[in-house]
Amino acid sequence: MTGSETAVLREMRWWDIDAVLDLERDLFPEDAWSRGMFWSELAHARGPGATRRYVVAEEDGRLVGYAGLTTSGAEGEGEGGGSVAAADVQTIAVSRDHWGTGLGSRLLTELLRAATAFECVEVLLECRVDNVRAQKLYERFGFETIGVRRGYYQPGNVDALVMRLTDPSTSVNPAASADGNGVQGTETHG
């Protein structure tokens, strides 16, 4: 059995970066993140002032997926023009041999739990226009396309759909991690 049922989700740590980079380069060869980008993200993922949540999926000692979310605390615009907390899905990646197993859904669910814990009222993301598999995943969770960023992914000059989910707490139950499908490691804020 492979995929969603047997992969263990846990907090991403610095020692995961090499394995994450291998998967990143395999899945996103033209626009792969650098080691420094992952280090920078993880530097903001722990402690009381944490603004990031990064998780990995492991199966039989092998990294088979990862995902990350950032929050600024004031990106969106609330009723009356006031700012509200918003989150951005930075990345979700699942190894090719785990596509279609539900692992991407588990990773996205964990990010939405984190967004809810960060008290975000909306979640945004960019998705390549040619990544239909990812678009379908996001739509199943209630994300809607709100715009296009022309030439967003470089160097391939590929457009990105901008997608938004309002009220991530309605897409997931943050308490559901107690069922054993949650993430091992520290709490979202420390």
Coordinates of C-alpha atoms in Angstrom, one line a residue:
M1 CA 0.0 0.0 0.0
T2 CA 1.4 3.4 -0.9
G3 CA 0.2 7.0 -0.8
S4 CA -2.0 8.8 1.5
E5 CA -2.7 6.0 4.0
T6 CA 0.9 5.0 4.8
A7 CA 2.8 8.4 4.4
V8 CA 3.4 10.1 7.7
L9 CA 3.1 13.9 7.8
R10 CA 5.5 15.8 10.1
E11 CA 7.0 19.3 10.4
M12 CA 9.7 20.1 7.8
R13 CA 13.1 20.7 9.4
W14 CA 16.4 21.9 8.0
W15 CA 17.7 18.3 7.6
D16 CA 14.9 17.6 5.1
I17 CA 16.1 20.3 2.7
D18 CA 18.3 18.0 0.6
A19 CA 15.5 15.5 0.0
V20 CA 13.0 18.3 -0.6
L21 CA 15.4 19.8 -3.2
D22 CA 15.7 16.5 -5.0
L23 CA 11.9 16.2 -5.3
E24 CA 11.6 19.9 -6.1
R25 CA 14.1 19.6 -9.0
D26 CA 12.3 16.5 -10.3
L27 CA 8.9 18.1 -10.3
F28 CA 9.7 21.7 -11.1
P29 CA 12.9 21.6 -13.1
E30 CA 12.5 25.1 -14.8
D31 CA 11.4 27.0 -11.7
A32 CA 12.7 25.0 -8.7
W33 CA 13.3 26.7 -5.5
S34 CA 16.8 27.1 -4.2
R35 CA 18.3 25.8 -0.9
G36 CA 18.4 29.4 0.3
M37 CA 14.6 29.9 -0.3
F38 CA 13.8 26.8 1.8
W39 CA 16.2 27.9 4.6
S40 CA 14.5 31.3 4.6
E41 CA 11.1 29.9 4.8
L42 CA 12.0 27.5 7.7
A43 CA 13.6 30.4 9.6
H44 CA 10.1 31.8 10.0
A45 CA 8.4 28.5 10.8
R46 CA 9.0 28.1 14.5
G47 CA 8.5 30.0 17.7
P48 CA 5.9 32.4 19.0
G49 CA 6.3 34.8 16.0
A50 CA 6.1 32.0 13.4
T51 CA 4.5 33.0 10.1
R52 CA 5.1 29.8 8.1
R53 CA 4.0 26.2 8.2
Y54 CA 6.0 23.6 6.3
V55 CA 5.4 19.9 6.4
V56 CA 6.8 16.8 4.7
A57 CA 5.3 13.4 3.9
E58 CA 7.5 10.4 4.5
E59 CA 6.9 6.8 3.6
D60 CA 9.4 4.0 4.5
G61 CA 12.1 6.6 5.3
R62 CA 11.7 8.3 1.9
L63 CA 10.3 11.9 1.4
V64 CA 7.3 11.6 -0.9
G65 CA 5.8 15.1 -0.6
Y66 CA 6.0 18.5 1.1
A67 CA 3.9 21.6 1.4
G68 CA 4.3 25.1 2.8
L69 CA 2.2 28.1 3.7
T70 CA 3.0 31.6 4.8
T71 CA 0.9 34.3 6.4
S72 CA 1.4 38.0 6.7
G73 CA -1.4 38.7 9.1
A74 CA -2.8 41.6 7.0
E75 CA -3.0 40.9 3.2
G76 CA -6.7 40.7 2.6
E77 CA -9.3 43.4 2.9
G78 CA -12.1 42.9 5.3
E79 CA -15.6 44.4 5.4
G80 CA -15.3 48.2 5.7
G81 CA -11.9 48.2 4.2
G82 CA -10.0 47.0 7.3
S83 CA -7.2 44.4 6.8
V84 CA -7.6 40.8 7.7
A85 CA -5.2 37.9 8.1
A86 CA -4.5 36.0 4.8
A87 CA -2.3 33.1 4.0
D88 CA -0.6 32.0 0.8
V89 CA 0.1 28.4 -0.2
Q90 CA 3.7 28.6 -1.2
T91 CA 4.2 25.1 -2.5
I92 CA 2.7 21.6 -2.6
A93 CA 4.6 18.7 -4.1
V94 CA 3.9 15.0 -4.3
S95 CA 6.3 12.5 -5.9
R96 CA 5.1 11.1 -9.2
D97 CA 4.6 7.6 -7.8
H98 CA 2.1 9.0 -5.2
W99 CA 0.0 11.0 -7.7
G100 CA -3.6 10.1 -7.4
T101 CA -3.3 8.6 -3.9
G102 CA -4.8 11.5 -1.9
L103 CA -1.5 12.6 -0.5
G104 CA -1.9 16.1 -2.1
S105 CA -5.3 16.4 -0.3
R106 CA -3.7 15.5 3.0
L107 CA -1.0 18.1 2.5
L108 CA -3.4 20.8 1.5
T109 CA -5.7 19.9 4.5
E110 CA -2.7 20.4 6.8
L111 CA -2.0 23.8 5.3
L112 CA -5.6 24.8 5.7
R113 CA -5.5 23.7 9.3
A114 CA -2.5 25.9 9.8
A115 CA -4.2 28.8 8.1
T116 CA -7.1 28.4 10.5
A117 CA -4.7 28.2 13.5
F118 CA -3.1 31.4 12.2
E119 CA -6.7 32.9 12.2
C120 CA -6.6 33.6 8.5
V121 CA -9.9 34.4 6.9
E122 CA -8.7 33.6 3.3
V123 CA -6.0 31.6 1.6
L124 CA -4.5 32.5 -1.8
L125 CA -2.2 30.6 -4.1
E126 CA -0.8 30.7 -7.6
C127 CA -1.1 27.6 -9.8
R128 CA 0.4 27.1 -13.3
V129 CA -2.2 27.3 -16.0
D130 CA -0.9 24.0 -17.4
N131 CA -1.2 22.1 -14.0
V132 CA -4.7 20.8 -14.4
R133 CA -4.2 18.2 -11.7
A134 CA -3.4 20.8 -9.1
Q135 CA -6.3 23.1 -10.2
K136 CA -8.8 20.2 -9.7
L137 CA -7.4 19.6 -6.2
Y138 CA -7.8 23.2 -5.2
E139 CA -11.3 23.5 -6.7
R140 CA -12.3 20.4 -4.7
F141 CA -11.4 22.4 -1.6
G142 CA -13.4 25.4 -2.7
F143 CA -10.7 27.6 -4.2
E144 CA -11.9 29.9 -7.0
T145 CA -9.9 31.5 -9.7
I146 CA -9.8 35.3 -9.2
G147 CA -7.1 36.3 -11.7
V148 CA -4.1 35.5 -13.9
R149 CA -0.5 36.5 -13.4
R150 CA 1.1 36.7 -16.9
G151 CA 4.5 35.2 -17.1
Y152 CA 4.6 34.4 -13.4
Y153 CA 6.7 31.2 -13.6
Q154 CA 10.2 31.9 -15.0
P155 CA 12.2 31.1 -17.0
G156 CA 9.4 29.4 -18.9
N157 CA 7.2 32.5 -18.9
V158 CA 4.2 30.4 -17.9
D159 CA 1.1 32.1 -16.6
A160 CA -0.3 31.5 -13.1
L161 CA -3.9 31.3 -12.0
V162 CA -4.5 33.2 -8.8
M163 CA -6.9 31.2 -6.7
R164 CA -8.6 32.1 -3.4
L165 CA -10.4 30.2 -0.6
T166 CA -12.5 32.3 1.7
D167 CA -12.8 31.0 5.3
P168 CA -10.4 28.0 5.3
S169 CA -12.0 26.8 8.5
T170 CA -15.0 25.6 6.6
S171 CA -12.9 23.4 4.4
V172 CA -11.2 21.5 7.2
N173 CA -11.7 20.7 10.8
P174 CA -8.5 21.7 12.7
A175 CA -9.3 19.4 15.5
A176 CA -9.3 16.4 13.1
S177 CA -5.6 16.0 13.4
A178 CA -6.3 14.1 16.6
D179 CA -7.5 11.2 14.4
G180 CA -3.9 10.2 13.6
N181 CA -3.8 11.8 10.2
G182 CA -2.3 15.1 11.5
V183 CA 1.3 16.2 11.5
Q184 CA 3.9 15.1 13.9
G185 CA 6.1 17.8 15.4
T186 CA 5.6 21.1 17.0
E187 CA 2.4 23.1 17.1
T188 CA 1.8 25.7 14.4
H189 CA 3.0 28.6 16.5
G190 CA 5.9 26.9 18.3

